mmCIF file of N, CA and C and ligand atoms in Angstrom:
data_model
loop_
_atom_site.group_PDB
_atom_site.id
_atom_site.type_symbol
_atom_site.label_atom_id
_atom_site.label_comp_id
_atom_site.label_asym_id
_atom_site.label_seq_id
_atom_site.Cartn_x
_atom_site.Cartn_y
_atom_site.Cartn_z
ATOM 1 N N UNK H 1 0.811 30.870 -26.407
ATOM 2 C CA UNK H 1 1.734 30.258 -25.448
ATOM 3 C C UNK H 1 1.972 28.791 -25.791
ATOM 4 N N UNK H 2 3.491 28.389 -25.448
ATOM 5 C CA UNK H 2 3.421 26.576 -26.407
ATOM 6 C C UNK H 2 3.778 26.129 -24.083
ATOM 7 N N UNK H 3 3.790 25.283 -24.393
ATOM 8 C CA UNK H 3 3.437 24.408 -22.780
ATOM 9 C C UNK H 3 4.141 22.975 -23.359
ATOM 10 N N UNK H 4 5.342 22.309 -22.320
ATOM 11 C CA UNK H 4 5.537 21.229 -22.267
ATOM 12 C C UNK H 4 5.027 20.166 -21.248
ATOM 13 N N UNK H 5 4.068 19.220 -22.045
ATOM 14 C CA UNK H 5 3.035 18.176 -21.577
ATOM 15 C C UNK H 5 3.879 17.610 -20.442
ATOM 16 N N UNK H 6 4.820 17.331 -20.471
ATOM 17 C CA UNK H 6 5.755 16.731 -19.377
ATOM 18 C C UNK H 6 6.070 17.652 -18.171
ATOM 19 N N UNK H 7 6.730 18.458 -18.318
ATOM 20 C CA UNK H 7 6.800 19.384 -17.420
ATOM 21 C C UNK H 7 6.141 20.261 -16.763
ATOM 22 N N UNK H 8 5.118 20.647 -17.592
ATOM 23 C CA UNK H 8 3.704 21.330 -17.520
ATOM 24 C C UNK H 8 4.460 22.636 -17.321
ATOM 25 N N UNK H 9 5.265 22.882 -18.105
ATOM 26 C CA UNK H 9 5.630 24.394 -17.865
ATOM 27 C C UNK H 9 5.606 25.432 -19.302
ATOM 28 N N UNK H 10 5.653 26.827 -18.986
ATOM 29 C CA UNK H 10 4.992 27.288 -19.777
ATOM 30 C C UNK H 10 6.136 28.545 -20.935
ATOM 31 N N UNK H 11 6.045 28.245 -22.125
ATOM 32 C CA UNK H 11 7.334 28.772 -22.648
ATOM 33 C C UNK H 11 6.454 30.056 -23.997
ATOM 34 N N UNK H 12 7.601 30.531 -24.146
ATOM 35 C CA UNK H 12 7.499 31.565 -24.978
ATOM 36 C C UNK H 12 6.776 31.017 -26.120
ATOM 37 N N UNK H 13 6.186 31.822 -26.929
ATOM 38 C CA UNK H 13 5.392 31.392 -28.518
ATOM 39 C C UNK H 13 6.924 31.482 -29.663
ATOM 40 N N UNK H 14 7.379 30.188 -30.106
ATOM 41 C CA UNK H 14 8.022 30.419 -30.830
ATOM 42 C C UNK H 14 9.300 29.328 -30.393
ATOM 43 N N UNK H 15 9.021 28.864 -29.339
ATOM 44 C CA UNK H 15 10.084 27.571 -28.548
ATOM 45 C C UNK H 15 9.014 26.661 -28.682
ATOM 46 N N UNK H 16 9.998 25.662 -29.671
ATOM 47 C CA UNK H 16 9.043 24.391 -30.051
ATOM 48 C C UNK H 16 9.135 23.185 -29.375
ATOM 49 N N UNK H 17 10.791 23.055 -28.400
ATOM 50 C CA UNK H 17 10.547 21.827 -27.766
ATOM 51 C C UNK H 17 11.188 22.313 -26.150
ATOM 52 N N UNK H 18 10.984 21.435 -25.565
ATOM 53 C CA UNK H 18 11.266 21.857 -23.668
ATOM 54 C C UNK H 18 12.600 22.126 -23.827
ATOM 55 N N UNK H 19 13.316 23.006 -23.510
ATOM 56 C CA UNK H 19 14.651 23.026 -23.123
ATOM 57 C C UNK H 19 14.828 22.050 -21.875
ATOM 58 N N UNK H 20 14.009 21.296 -21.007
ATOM 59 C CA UNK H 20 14.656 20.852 -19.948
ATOM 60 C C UNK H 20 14.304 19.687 -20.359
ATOM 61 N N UNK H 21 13.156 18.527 -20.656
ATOM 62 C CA UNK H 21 13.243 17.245 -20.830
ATOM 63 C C UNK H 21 12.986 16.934 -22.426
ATOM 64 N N UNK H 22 13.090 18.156 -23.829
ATOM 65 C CA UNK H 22 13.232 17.791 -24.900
ATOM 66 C C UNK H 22 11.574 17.536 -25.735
ATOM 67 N N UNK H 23 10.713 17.602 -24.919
ATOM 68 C CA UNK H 23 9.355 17.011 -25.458
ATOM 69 C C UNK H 23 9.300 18.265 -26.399
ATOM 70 N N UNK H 24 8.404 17.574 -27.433
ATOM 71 C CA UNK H 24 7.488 19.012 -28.127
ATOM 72 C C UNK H 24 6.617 19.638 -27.161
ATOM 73 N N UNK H 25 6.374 20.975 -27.633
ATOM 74 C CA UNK H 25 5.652 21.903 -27.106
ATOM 75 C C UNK H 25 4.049 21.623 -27.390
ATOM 76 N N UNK H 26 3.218 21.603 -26.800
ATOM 77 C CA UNK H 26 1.865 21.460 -26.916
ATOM 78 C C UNK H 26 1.236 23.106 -26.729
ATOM 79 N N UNK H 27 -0.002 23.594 -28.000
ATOM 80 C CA UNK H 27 -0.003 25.047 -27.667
ATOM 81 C C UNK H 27 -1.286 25.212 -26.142
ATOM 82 N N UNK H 28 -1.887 23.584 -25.865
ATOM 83 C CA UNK H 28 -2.122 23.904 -24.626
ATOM 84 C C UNK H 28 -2.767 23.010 -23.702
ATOM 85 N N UNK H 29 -2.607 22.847 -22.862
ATOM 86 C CA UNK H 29 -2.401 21.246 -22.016
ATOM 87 C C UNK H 29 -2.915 21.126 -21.561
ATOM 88 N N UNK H 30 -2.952 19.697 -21.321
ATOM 89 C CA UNK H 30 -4.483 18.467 -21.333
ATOM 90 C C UNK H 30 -4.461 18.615 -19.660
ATOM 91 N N UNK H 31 -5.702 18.594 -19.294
ATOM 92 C CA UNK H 31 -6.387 18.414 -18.175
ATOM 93 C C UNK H 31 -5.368 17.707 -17.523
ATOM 94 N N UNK H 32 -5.155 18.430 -15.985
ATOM 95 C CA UNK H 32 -4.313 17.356 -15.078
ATOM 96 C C UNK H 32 -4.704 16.156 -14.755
ATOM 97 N N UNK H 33 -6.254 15.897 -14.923
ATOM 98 C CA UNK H 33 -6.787 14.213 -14.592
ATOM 99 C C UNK H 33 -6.010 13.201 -15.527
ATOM 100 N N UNK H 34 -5.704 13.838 -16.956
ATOM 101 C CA UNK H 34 -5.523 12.582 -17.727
ATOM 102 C C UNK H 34 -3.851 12.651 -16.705
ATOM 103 N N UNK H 35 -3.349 12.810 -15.797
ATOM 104 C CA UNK H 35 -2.207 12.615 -15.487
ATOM 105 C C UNK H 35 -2.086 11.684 -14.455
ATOM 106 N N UNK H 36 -3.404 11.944 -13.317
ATOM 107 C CA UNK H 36 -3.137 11.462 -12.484
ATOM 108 C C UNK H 36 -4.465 10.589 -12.276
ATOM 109 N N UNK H 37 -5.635 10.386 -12.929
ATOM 110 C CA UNK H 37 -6.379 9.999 -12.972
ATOM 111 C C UNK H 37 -6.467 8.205 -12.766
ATOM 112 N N UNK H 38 -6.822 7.621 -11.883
ATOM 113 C CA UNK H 38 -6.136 6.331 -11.327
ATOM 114 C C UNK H 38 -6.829 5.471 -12.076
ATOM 115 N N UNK H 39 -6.299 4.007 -12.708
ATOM 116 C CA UNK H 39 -6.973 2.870 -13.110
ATOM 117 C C UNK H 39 -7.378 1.941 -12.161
ATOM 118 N N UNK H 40 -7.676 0.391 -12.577
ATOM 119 C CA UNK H 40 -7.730 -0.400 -11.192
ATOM 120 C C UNK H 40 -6.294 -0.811 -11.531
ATOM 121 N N UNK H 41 -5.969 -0.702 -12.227
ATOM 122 C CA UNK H 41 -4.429 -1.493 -12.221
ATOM 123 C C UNK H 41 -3.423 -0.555 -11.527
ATOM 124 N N UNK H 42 -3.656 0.643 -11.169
ATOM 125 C CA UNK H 42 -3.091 1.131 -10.164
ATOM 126 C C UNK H 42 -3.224 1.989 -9.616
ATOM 127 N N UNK H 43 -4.549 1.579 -9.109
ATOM 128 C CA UNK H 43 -5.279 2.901 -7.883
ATOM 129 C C UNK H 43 -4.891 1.855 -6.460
ATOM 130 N N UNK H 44 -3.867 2.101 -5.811
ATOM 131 C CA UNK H 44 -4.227 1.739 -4.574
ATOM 132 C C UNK H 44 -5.156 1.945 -3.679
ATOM 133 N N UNK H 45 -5.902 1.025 -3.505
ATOM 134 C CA UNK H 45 -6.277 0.617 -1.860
ATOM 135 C C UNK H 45 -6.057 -0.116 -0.718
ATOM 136 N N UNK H 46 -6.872 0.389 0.312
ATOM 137 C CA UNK H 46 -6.357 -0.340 1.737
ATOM 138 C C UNK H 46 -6.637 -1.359 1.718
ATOM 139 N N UNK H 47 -6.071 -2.425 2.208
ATOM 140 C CA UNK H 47 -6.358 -3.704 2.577
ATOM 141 C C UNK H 47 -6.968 -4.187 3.560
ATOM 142 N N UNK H 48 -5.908 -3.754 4.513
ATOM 143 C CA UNK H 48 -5.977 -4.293 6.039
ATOM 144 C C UNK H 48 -5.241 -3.124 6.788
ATOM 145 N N UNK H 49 -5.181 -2.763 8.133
ATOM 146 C CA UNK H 49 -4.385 -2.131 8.879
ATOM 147 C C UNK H 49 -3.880 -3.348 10.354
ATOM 148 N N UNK H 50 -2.989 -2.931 10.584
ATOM 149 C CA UNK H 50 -2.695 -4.153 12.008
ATOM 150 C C UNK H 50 -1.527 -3.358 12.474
ATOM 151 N N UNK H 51 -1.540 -3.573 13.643
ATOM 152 C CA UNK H 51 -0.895 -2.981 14.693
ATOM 153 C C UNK H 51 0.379 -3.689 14.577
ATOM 154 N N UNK H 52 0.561 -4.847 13.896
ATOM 155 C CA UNK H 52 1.866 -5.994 14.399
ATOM 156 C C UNK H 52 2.351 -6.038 13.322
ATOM 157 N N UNK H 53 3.268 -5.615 12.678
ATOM 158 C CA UNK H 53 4.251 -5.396 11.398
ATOM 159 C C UNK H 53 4.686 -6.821 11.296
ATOM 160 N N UNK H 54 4.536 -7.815 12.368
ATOM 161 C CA UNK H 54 4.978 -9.187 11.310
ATOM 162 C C UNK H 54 4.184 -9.532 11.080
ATOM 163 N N UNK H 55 2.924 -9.376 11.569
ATOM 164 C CA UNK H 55 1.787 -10.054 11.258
ATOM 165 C C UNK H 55 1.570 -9.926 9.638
ATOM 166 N N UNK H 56 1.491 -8.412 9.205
ATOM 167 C CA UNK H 56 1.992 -7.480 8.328
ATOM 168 C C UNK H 56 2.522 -7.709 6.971
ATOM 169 N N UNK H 57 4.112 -8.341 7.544
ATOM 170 C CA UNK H 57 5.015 -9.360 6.513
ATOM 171 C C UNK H 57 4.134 -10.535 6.630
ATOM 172 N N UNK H 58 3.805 -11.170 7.329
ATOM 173 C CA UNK H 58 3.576 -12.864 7.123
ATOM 174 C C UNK H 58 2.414 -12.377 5.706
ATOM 175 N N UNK H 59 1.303 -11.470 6.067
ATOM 176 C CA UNK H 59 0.084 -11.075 4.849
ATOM 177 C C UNK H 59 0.646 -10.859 3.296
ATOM 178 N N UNK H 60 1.857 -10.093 3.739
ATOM 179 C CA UNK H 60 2.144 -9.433 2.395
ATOM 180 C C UNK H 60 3.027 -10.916 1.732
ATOM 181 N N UNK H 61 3.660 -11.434 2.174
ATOM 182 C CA UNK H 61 4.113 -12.860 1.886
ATOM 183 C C UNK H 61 3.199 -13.422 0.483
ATOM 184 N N UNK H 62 1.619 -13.976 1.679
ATOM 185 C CA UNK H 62 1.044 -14.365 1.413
ATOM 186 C C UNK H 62 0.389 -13.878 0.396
ATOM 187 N N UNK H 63 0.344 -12.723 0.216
ATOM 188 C CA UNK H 63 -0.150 -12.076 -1.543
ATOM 189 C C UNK H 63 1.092 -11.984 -2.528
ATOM 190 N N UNK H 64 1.823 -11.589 -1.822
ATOM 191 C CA UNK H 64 3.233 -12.137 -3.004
ATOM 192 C C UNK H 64 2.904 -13.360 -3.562
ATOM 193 N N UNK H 65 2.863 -14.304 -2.701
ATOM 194 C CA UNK H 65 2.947 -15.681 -3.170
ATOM 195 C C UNK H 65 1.846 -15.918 -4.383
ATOM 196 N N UNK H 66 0.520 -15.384 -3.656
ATOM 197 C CA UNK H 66 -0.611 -15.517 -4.771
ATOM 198 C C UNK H 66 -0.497 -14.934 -6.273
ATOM 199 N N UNK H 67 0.851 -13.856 -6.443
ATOM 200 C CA UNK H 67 0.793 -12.909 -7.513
ATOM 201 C C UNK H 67 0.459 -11.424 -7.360
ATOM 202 N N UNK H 68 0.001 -11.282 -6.060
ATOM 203 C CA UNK H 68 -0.416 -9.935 -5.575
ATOM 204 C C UNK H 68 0.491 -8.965 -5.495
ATOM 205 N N UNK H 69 1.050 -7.666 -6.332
ATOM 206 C CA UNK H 69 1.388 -6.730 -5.790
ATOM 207 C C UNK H 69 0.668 -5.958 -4.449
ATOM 208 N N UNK H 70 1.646 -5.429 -3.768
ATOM 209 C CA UNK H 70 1.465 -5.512 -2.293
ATOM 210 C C UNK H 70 2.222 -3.546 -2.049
ATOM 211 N N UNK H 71 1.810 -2.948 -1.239
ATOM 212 C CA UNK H 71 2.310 -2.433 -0.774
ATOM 213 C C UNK H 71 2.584 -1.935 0.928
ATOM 214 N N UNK H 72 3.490 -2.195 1.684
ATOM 215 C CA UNK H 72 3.082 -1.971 2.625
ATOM 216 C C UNK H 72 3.620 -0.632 3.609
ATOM 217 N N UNK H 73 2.700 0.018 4.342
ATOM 218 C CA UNK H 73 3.339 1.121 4.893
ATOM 219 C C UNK H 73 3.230 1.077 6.183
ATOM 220 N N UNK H 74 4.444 1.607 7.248
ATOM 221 C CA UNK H 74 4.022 1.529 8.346
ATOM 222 C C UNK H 74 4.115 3.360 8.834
ATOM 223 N N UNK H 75 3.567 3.238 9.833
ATOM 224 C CA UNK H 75 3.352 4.882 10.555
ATOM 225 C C UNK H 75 3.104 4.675 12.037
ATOM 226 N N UNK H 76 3.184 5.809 12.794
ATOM 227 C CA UNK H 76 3.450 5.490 14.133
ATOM 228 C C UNK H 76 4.872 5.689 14.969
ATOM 229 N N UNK H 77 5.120 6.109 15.892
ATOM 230 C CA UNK H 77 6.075 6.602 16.548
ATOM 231 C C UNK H 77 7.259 5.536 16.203
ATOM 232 N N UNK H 78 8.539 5.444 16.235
ATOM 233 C CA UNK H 78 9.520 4.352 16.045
ATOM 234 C C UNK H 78 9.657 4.179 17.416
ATOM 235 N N UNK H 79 9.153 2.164 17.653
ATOM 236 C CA UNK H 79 8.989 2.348 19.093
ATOM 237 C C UNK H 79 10.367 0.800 19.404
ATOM 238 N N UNK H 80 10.866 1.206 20.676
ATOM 239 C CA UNK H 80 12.229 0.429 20.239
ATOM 240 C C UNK H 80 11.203 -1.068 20.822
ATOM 241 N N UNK H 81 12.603 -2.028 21.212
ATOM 242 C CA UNK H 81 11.847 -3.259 21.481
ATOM 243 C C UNK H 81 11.776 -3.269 23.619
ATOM 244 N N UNK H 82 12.227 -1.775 23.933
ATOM 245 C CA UNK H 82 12.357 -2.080 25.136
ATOM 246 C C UNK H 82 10.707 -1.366 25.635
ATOM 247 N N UNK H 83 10.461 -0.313 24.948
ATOM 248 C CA UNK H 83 9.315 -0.306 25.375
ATOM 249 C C UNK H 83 7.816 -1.106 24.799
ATOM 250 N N UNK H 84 8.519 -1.919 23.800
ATOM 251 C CA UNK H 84 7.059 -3.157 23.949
ATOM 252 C C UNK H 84 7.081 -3.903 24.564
ATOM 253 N N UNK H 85 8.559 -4.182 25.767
ATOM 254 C CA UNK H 85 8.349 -4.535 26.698
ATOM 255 C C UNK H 85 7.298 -4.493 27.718
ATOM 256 N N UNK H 86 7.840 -3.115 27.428
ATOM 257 C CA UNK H 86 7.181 -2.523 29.141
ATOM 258 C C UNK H 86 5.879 -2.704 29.184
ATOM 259 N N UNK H 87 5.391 -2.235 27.770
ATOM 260 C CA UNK H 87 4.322 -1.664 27.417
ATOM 261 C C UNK H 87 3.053 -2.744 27.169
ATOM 262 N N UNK H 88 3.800 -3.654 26.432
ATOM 263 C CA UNK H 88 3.155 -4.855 25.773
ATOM 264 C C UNK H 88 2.532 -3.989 24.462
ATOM 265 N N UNK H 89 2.709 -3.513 24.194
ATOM 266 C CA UNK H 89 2.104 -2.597 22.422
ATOM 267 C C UNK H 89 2.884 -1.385 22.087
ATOM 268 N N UNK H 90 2.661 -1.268 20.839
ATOM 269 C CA UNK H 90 2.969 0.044 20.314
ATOM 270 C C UNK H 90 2.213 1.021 20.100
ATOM 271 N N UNK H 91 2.151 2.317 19.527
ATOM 272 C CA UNK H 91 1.240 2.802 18.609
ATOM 273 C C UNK H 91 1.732 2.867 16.884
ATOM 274 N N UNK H 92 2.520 1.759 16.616
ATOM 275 C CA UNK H 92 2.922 1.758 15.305
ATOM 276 C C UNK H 92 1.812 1.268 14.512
ATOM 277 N N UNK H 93 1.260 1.545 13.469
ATOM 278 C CA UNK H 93 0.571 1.056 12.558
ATOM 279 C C UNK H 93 1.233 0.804 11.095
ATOM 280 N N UNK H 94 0.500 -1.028 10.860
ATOM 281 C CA UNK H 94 0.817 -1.077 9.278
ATOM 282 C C UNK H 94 -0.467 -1.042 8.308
ATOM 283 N N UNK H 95 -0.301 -0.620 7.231
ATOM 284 C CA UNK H 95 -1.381 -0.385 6.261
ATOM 285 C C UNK H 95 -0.542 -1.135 5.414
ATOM 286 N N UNK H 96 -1.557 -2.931 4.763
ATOM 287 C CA UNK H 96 -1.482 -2.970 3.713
ATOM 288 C C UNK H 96 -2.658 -2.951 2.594
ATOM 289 N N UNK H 97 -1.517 -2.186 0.979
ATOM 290 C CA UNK H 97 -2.033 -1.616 0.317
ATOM 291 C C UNK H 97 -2.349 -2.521 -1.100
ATOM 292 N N UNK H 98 -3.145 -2.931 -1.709
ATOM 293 C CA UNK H 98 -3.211 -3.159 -3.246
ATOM 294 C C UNK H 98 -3.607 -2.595 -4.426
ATOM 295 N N UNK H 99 -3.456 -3.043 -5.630
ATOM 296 C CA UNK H 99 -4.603 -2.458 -6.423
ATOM 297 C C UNK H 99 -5.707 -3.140 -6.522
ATOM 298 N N UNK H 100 -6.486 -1.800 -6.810
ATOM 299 C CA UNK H 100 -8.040 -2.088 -6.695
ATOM 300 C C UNK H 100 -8.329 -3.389 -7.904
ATOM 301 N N UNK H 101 -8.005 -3.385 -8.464
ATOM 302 C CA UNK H 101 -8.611 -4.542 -9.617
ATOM 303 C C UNK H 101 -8.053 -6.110 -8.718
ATOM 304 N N UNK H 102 -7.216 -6.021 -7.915
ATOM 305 C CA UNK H 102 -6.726 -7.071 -7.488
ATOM 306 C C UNK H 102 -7.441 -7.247 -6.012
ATOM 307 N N UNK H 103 -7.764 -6.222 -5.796
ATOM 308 C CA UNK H 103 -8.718 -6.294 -3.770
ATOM 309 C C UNK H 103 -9.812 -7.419 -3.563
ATOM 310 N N UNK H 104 -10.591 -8.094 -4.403
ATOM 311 C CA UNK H 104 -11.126 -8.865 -4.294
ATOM 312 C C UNK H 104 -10.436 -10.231 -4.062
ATOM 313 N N UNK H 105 -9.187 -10.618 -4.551
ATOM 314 C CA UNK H 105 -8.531 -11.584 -4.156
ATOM 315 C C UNK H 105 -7.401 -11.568 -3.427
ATOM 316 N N UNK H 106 -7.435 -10.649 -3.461
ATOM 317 C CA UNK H 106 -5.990 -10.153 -2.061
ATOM 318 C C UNK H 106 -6.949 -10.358 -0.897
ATOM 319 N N UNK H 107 -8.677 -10.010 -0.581
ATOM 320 C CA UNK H 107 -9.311 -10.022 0.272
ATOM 321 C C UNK H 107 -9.417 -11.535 0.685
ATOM 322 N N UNK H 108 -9.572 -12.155 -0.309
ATOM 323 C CA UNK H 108 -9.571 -13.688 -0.105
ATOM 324 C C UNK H 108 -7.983 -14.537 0.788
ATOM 325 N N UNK H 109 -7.289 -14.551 -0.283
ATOM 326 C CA UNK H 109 -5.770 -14.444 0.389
ATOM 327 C C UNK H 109 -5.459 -13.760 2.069
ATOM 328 N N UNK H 110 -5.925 -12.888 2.261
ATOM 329 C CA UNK H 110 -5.995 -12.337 3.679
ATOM 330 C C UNK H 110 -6.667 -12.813 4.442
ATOM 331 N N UNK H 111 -8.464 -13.510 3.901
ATOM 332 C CA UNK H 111 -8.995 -14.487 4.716
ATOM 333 C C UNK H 111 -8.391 -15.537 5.353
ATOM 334 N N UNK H 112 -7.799 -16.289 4.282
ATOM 335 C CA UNK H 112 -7.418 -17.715 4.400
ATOM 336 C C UNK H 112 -6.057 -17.808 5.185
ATOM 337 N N UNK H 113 -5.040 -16.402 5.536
ATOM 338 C CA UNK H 113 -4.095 -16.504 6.281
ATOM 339 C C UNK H 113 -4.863 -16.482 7.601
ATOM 340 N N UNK H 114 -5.619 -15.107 7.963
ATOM 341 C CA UNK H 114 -6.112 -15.268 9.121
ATOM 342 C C UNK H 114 -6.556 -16.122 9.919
ATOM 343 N N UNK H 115 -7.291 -16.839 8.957
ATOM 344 C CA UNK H 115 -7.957 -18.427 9.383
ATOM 345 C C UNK H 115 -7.619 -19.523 9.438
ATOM 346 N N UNK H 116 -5.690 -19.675 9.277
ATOM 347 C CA UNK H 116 -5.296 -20.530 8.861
ATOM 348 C C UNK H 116 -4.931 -20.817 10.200
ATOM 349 N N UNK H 117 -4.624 -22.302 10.583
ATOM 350 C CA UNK H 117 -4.157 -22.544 11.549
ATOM 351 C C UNK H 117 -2.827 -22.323 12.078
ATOM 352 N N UNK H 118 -2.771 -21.670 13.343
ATOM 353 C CA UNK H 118 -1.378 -21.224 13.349
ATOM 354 C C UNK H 118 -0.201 -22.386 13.887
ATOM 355 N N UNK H 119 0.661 -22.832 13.105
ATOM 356 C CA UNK H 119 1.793 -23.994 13.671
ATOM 357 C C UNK H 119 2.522 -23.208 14.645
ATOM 358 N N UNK H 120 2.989 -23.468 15.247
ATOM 359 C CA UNK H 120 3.948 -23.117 16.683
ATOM 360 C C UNK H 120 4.865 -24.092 16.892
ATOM 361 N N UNK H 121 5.642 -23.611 17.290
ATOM 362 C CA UNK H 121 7.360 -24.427 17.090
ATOM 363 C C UNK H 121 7.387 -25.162 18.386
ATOM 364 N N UNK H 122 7.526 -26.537 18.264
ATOM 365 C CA UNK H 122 7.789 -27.315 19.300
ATOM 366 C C UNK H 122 8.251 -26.678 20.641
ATOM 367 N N UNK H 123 6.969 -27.104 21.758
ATOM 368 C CA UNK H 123 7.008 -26.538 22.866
ATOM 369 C C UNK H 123 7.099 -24.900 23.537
ATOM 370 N N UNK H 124 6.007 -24.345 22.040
ATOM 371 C CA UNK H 124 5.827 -23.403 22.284
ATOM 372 C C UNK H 124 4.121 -23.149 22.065
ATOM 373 N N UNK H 125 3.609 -24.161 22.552
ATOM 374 C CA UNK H 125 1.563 -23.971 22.458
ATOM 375 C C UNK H 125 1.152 -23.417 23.033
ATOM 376 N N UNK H 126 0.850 -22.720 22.608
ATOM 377 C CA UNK H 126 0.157 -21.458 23.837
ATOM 378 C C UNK H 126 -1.415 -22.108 24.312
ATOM 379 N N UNK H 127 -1.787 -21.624 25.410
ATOM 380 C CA UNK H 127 -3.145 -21.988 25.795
ATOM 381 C C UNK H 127 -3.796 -21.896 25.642
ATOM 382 N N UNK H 128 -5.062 -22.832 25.103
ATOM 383 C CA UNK H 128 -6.149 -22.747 24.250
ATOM 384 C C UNK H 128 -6.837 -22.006 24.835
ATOM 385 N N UNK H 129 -7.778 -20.845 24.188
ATOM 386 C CA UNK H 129 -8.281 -20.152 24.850
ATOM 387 C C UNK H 129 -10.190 -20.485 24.650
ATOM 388 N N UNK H 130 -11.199 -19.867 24.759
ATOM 389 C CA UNK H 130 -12.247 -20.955 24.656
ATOM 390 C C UNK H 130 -12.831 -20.639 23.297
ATOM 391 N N UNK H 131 -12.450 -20.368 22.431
ATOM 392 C CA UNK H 131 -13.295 -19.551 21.189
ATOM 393 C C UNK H 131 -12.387 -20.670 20.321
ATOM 394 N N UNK H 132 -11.205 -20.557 20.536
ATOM 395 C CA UNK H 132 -10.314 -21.624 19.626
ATOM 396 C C UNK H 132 -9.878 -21.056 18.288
ATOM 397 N N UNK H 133 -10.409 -19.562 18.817
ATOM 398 C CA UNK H 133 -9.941 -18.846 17.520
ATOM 399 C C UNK H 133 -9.078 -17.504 17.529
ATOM 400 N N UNK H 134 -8.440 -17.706 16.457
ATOM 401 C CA UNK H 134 -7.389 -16.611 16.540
ATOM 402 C C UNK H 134 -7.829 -15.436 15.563
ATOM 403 N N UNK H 135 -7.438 -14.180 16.975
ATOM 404 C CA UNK H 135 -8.337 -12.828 16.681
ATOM 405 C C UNK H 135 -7.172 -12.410 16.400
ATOM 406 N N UNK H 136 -6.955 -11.835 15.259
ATOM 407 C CA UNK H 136 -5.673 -10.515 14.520
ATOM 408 C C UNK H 136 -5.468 -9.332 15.365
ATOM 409 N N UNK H 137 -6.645 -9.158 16.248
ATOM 410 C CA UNK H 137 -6.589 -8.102 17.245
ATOM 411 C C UNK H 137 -5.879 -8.141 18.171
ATOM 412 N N UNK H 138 -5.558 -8.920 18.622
ATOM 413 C CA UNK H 138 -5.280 -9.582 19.953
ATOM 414 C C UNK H 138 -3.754 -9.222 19.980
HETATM 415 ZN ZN1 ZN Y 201 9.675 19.478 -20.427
#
C-alpha cells in the first residue's frame, strides 16, 4: 500500500504521488505524534482566566508589547451590556493563552500589570478601599 504523508490517505500499490495535494507516496506512515506532537515554541498554555474581557485586552496588550505571542479566547454565554447591568457580571470567560517556552515571562508581564498602579481619568477615583490593593477578582 503507498500512503500520502500529507493527507494520510491511503492509495493503490502502483500510484506514486497524491492525486489530491501532489506529495510522493510514502509505502508507510510515520506515527501521528510526529504531526501533532507539540514544542515549547508552540504548545499553548493557559495563562490567566478573568471574567472581564478588558481586563483581558489591557493583559494581552501588555505581552504584545513585551514580544509575547498571545492568544486570547473568550467562552461563555454572549451577554449583552443590558444585562451586566442588571446583573453587575457575566458568565463570560476569557482564557489567555501562550507558548510554553514563553510562560515564564508572560507570567512576569502579567505580574507587573496586575500590580501596577491603576491611573483613573480625572475625577474618576474610586474609593480607597483598606487593603489599597487591587484584586483582578473583584
Ligand atoms: Zn495528499
Amino acid at each position: 500500500m503507498a500512503y500520502c504523508p500529507r493527507c494520510r490517505f491511503e492509495y493503490r500499490e502502483g500510484v506514486t504521488h497524491c492525486p489530491d495535494c501532489g506529495a510522493e507516496l510514502v509505502a508507510e506512515l510515520p506515527p501521528e505524534e510526529e504531526f501533532t506532537l507539540p514544542t515549547p515554541e508552540t504548545e499553548l498554555v493557559e495563562l490567566c482566566r478573568m471574567t472581564d474581557p478588558n481586563q483581558a485586552e489591557v493583559i494581552k496588550a501588555a505581552l504584545q508589547e513585551a514580544g509575547i505571542a498571545t492568544l486570547l479566547r473568550t467562552k461563555g454565554p454572549i451577554t449583552g451590556e443590558l444585562s451586566k447591568v442588571v446583573d453587575g457580571a457575566t458568565d463570560d470567560e476569557a482564557l489567555l493563552y501562550v507558548t510554553r517556552n514563553r510562560l515564564a515571562e508572560a507570567k512576569e508581564v502579567l505580574q507587573k500589570v496586575q500590580t501596577a498602579p491603576v491611573v483613573w481619568p480625572e475625577g474618576m477615583t474610586p474609593v480607597e478601599d483598606d487593603e489599597g490593593e487591587y484584586d483582578p477578582e473583584e
